[in-house]
XYZ file of N, CA, C and O in Angstrom:
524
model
N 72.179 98.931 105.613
C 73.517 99.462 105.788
C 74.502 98.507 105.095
O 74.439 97.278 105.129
N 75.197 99.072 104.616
C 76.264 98.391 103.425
C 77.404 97.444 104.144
O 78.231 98.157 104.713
N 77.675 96.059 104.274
C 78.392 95.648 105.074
C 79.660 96.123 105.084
O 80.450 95.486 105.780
N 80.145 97.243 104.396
C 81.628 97.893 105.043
C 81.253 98.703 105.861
O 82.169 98.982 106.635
N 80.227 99.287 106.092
C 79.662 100.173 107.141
C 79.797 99.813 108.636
O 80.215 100.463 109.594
N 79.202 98.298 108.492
C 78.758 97.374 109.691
C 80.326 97.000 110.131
O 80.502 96.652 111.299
N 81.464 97.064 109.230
C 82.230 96.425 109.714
C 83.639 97.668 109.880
O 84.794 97.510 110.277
N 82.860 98.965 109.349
C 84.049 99.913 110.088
C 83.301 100.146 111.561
O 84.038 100.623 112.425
N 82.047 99.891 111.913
C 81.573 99.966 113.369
C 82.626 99.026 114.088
O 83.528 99.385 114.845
N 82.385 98.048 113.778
C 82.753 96.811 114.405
C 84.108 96.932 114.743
O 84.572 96.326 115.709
N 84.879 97.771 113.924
C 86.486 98.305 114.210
C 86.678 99.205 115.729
O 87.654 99.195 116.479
N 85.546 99.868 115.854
C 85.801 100.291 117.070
C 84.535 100.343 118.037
O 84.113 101.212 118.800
N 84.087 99.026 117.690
C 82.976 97.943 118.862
C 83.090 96.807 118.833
O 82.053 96.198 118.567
N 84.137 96.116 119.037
C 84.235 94.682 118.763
C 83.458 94.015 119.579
O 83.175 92.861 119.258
N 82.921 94.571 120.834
C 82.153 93.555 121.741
C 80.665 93.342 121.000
O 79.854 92.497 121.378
N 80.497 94.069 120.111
C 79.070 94.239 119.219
C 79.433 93.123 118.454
O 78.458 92.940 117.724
N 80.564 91.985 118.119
C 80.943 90.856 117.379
C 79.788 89.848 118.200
O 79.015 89.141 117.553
N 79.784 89.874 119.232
C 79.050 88.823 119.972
C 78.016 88.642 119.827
O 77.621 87.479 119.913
N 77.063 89.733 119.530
C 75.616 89.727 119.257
C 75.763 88.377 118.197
O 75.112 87.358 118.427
N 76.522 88.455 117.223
C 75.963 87.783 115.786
C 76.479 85.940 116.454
O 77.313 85.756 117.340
N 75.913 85.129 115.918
C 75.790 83.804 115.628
C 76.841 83.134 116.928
O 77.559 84.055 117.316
N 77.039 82.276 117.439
C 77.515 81.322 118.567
C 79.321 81.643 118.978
O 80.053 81.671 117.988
N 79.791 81.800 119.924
C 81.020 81.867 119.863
C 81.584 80.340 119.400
O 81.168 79.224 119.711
N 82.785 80.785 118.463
C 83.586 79.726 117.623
C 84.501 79.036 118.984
O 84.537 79.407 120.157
N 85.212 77.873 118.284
C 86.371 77.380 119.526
C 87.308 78.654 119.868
O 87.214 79.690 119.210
N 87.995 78.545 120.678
C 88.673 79.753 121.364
C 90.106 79.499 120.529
O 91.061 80.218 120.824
N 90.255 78.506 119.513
C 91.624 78.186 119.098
C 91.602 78.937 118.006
O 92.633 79.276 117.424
N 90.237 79.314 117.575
C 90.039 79.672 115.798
C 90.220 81.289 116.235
O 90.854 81.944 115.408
N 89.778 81.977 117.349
C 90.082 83.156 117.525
C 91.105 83.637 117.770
O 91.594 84.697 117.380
N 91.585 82.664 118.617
C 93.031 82.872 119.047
C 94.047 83.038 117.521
O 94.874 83.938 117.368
N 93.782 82.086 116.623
C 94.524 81.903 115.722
C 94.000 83.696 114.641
O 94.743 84.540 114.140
N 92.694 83.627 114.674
C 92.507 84.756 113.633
C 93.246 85.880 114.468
O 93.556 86.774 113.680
N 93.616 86.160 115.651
C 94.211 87.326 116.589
C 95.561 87.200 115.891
O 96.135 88.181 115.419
N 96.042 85.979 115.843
C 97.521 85.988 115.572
C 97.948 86.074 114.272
O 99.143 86.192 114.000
N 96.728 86.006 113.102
C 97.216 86.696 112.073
C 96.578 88.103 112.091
O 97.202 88.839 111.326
N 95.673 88.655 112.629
C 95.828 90.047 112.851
C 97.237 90.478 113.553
O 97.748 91.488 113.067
N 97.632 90.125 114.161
C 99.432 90.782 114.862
C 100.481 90.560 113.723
O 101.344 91.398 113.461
N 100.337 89.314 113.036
C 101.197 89.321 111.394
C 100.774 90.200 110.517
O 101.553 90.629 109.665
N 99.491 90.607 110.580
C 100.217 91.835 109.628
C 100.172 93.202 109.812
O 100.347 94.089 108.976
N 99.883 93.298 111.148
C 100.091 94.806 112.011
C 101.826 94.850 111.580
O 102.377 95.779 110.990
N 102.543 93.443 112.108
C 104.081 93.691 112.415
C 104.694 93.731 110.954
O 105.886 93.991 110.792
N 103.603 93.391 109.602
C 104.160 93.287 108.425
C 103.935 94.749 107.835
O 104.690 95.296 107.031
N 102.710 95.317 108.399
C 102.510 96.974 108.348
C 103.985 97.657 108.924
O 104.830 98.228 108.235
N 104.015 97.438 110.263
C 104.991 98.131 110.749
C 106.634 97.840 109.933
O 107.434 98.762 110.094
N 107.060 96.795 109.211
C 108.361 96.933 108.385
C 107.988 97.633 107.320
O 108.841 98.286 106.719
N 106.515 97.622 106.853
C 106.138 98.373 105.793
C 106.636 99.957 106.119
O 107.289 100.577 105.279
N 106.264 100.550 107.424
C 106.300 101.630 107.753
C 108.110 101.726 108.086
O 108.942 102.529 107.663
N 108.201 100.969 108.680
C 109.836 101.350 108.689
C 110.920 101.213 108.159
O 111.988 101.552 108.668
N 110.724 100.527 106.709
C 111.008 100.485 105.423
C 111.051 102.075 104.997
O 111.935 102.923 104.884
N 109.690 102.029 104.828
C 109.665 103.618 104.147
C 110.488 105.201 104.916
O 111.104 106.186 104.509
N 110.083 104.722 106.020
C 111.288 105.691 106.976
C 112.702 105.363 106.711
O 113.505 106.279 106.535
N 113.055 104.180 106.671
C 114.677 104.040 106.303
C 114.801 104.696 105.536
O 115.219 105.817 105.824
N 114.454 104.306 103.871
C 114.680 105.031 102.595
C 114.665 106.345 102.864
O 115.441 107.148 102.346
N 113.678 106.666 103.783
C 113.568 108.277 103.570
C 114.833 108.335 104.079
O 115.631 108.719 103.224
N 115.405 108.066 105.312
C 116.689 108.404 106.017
C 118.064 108.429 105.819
O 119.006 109.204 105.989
N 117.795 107.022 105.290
C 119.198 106.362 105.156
C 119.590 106.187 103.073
O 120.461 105.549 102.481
N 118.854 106.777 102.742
C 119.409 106.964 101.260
C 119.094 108.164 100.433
O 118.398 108.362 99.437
N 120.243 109.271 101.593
C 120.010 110.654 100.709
C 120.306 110.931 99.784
O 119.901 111.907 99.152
N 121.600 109.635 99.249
C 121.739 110.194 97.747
C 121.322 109.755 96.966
O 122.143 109.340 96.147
N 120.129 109.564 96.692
C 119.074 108.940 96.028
C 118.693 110.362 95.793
O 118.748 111.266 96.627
N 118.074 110.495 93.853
C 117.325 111.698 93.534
C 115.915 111.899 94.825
O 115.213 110.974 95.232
N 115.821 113.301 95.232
C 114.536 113.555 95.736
C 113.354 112.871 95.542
O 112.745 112.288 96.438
N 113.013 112.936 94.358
C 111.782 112.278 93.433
C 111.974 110.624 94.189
O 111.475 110.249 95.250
N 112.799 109.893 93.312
C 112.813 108.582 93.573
C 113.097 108.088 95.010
O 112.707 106.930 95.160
N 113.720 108.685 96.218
C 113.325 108.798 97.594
C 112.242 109.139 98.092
O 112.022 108.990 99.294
N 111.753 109.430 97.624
C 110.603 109.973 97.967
C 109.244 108.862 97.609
O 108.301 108.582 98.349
N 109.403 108.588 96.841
C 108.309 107.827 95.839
C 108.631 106.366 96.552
O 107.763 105.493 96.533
N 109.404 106.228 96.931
C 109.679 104.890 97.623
C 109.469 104.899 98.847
O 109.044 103.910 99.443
N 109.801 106.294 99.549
C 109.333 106.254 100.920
C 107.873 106.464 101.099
O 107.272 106.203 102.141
N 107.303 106.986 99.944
C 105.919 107.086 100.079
C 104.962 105.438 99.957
O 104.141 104.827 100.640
N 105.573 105.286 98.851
C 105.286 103.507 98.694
C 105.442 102.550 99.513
O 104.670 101.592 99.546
N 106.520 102.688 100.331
C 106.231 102.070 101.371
C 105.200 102.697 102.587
O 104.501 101.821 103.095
N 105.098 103.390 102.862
C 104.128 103.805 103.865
C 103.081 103.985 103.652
O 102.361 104.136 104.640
N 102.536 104.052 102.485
C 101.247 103.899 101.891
C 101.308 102.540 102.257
O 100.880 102.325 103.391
N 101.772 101.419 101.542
C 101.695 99.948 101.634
C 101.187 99.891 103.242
O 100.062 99.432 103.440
N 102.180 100.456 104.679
C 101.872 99.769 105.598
C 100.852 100.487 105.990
O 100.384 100.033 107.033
N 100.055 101.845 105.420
C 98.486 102.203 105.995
C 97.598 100.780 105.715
O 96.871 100.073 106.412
N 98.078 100.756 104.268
C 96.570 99.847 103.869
C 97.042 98.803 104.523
O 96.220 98.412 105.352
N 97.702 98.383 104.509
C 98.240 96.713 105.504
C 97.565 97.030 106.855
O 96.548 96.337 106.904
N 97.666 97.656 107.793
C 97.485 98.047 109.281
C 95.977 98.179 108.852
O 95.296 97.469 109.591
N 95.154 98.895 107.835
C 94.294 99.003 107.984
C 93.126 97.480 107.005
O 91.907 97.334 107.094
N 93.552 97.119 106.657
C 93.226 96.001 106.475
C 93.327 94.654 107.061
O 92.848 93.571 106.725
N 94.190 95.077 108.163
C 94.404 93.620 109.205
C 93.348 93.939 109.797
O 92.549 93.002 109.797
N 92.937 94.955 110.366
C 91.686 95.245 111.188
C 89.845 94.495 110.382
O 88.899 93.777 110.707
N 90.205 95.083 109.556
C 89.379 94.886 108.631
C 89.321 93.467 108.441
O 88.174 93.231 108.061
N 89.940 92.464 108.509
C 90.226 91.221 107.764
C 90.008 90.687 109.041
O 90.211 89.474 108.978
N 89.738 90.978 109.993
C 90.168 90.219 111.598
C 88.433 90.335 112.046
O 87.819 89.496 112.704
N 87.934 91.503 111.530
C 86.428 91.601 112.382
C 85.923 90.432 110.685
O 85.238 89.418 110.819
N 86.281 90.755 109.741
C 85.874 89.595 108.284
C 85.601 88.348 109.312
O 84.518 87.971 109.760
N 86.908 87.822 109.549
C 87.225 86.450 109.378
C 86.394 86.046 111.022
O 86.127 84.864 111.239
N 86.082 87.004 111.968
C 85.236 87.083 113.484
C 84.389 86.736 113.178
O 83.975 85.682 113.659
N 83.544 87.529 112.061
C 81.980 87.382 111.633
C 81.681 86.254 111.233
O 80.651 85.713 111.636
N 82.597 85.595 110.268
C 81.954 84.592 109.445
C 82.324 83.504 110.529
O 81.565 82.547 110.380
N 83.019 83.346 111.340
C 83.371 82.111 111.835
C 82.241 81.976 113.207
O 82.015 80.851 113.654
N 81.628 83.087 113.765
C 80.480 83.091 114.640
C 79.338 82.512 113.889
O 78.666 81.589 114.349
N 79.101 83.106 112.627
C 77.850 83.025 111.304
C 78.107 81.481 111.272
O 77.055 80.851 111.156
N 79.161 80.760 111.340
C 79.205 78.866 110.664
C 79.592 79.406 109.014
O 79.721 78.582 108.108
N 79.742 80.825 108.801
C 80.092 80.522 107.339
C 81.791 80.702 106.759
O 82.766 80.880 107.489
N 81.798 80.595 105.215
C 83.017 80.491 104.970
C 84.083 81.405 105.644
O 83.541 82.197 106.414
N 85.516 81.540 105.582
C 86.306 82.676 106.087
C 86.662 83.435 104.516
O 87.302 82.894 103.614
N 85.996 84.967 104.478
C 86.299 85.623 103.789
C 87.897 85.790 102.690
O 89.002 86.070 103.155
N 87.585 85.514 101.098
C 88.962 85.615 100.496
C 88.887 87.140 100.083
O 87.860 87.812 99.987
N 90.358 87.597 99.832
C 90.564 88.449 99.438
C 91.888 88.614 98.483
O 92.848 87.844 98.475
N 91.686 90.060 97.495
C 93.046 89.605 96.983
C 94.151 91.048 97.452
O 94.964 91.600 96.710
N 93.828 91.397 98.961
C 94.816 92.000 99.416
C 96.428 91.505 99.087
O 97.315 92.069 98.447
N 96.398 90.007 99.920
C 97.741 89.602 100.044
C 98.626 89.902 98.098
O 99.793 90.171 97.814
N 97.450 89.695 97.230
C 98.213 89.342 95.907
C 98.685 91.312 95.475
O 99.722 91.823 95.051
N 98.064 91.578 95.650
C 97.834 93.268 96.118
C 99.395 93.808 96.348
O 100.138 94.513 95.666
N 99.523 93.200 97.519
C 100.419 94.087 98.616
C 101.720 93.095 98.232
O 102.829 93.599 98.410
N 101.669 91.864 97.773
C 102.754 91.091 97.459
C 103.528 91.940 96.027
O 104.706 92.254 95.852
N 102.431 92.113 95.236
C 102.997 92.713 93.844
C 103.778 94.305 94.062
O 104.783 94.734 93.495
N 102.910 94.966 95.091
C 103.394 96.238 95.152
C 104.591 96.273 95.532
O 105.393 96.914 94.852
N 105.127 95.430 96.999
C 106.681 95.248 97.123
C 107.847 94.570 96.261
O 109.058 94.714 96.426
N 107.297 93.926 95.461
C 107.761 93.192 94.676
C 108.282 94.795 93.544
O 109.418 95.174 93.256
N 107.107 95.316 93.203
C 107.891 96.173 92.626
C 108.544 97.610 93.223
O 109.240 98.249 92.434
N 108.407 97.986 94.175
C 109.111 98.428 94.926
C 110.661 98.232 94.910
O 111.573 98.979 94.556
N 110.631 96.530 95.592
C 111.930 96.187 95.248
C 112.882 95.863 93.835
O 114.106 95.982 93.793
N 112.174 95.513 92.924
C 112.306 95.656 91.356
C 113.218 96.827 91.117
O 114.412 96.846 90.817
N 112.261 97.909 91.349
C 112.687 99.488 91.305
C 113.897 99.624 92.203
O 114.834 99.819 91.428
N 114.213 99.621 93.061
C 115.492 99.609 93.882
C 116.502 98.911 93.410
O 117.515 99.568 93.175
N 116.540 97.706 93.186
C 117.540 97.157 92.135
C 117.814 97.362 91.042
O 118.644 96.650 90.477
N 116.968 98.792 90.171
C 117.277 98.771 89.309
C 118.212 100.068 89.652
O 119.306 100.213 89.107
N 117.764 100.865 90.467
C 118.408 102.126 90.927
C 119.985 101.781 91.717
O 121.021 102.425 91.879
N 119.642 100.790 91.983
C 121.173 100.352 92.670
C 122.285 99.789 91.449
O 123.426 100.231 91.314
N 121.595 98.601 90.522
C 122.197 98.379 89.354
C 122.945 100.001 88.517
O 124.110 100.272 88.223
N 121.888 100.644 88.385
C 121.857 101.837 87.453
C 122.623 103.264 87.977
O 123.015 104.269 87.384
N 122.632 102.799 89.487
C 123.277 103.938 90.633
C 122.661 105.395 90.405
O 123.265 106.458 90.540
N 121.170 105.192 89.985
C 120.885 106.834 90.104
C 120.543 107.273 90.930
O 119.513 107.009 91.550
N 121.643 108.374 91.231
C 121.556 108.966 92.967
C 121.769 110.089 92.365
O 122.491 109.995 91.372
N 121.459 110.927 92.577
C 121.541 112.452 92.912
C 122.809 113.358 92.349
O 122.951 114.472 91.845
N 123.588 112.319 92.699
C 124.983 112.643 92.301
C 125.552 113.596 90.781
O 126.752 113.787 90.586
């Protein structure tokens, strides 16, 4: 079984984490919990980002409201769903004695807002709204 398999189980069996290799100090879990809640809460501005725009900037063309409110809420699926993901990662390997899993989510999700916000400043510079 393909280890993304093993580890979308593990998303909704976490007590099945225990089977594998020795429990870690309770500080290293504690700590991997608390960056799982950083980026649930970095999902959730993701998500309520994209609801603002949708809300609060109607005179923004359809298209480009839209595309931004989608961009952001896309951003905070994969964020929310990759904290999960990154939290049973970083569980496994630290029970196993092995490394803590890299990834290049963060460079990912950094670039996408980055241009997100790019794009908004240029629409604000440029004032294309609807108008």
């Amino acid at each position: 079984m393909s280890s993304f398999v093993q580890s979308l189980r593990l998303w909704f069996a976490p007590q099945r984490i225990r089977d594998e290799g020795e429990t870690p100090d309770y500080r290293f879990s504690l700590a991997n919990e608390r960056t799982f809640l950083a980026w649930i809460r970095t999902a959730l501005a993701l998500v309520g980002g994209g609801f603002a725009v949708d809300q609060f900037l109607p005179d923004l063309r359809w298209g480009v409201r839209v595309g931004f409110a989608l961009a952001l809420l896309g951003a905070g699926v994969l964020c929310a769903l990759r904290a999960v993901n990154h939290w049973v990662r970083c569980e496994r390997a630290m029970r196993r004695g092995e490394d803590l899993p890299v990834s290049r989510f963060p460079t990912v999700l950094s670039l996408a807002v980055a241009v997100v916000a790019l794009a908004m400043v240029l629409v604000i510079l440029f004032d294309w709204t609807g108008r």
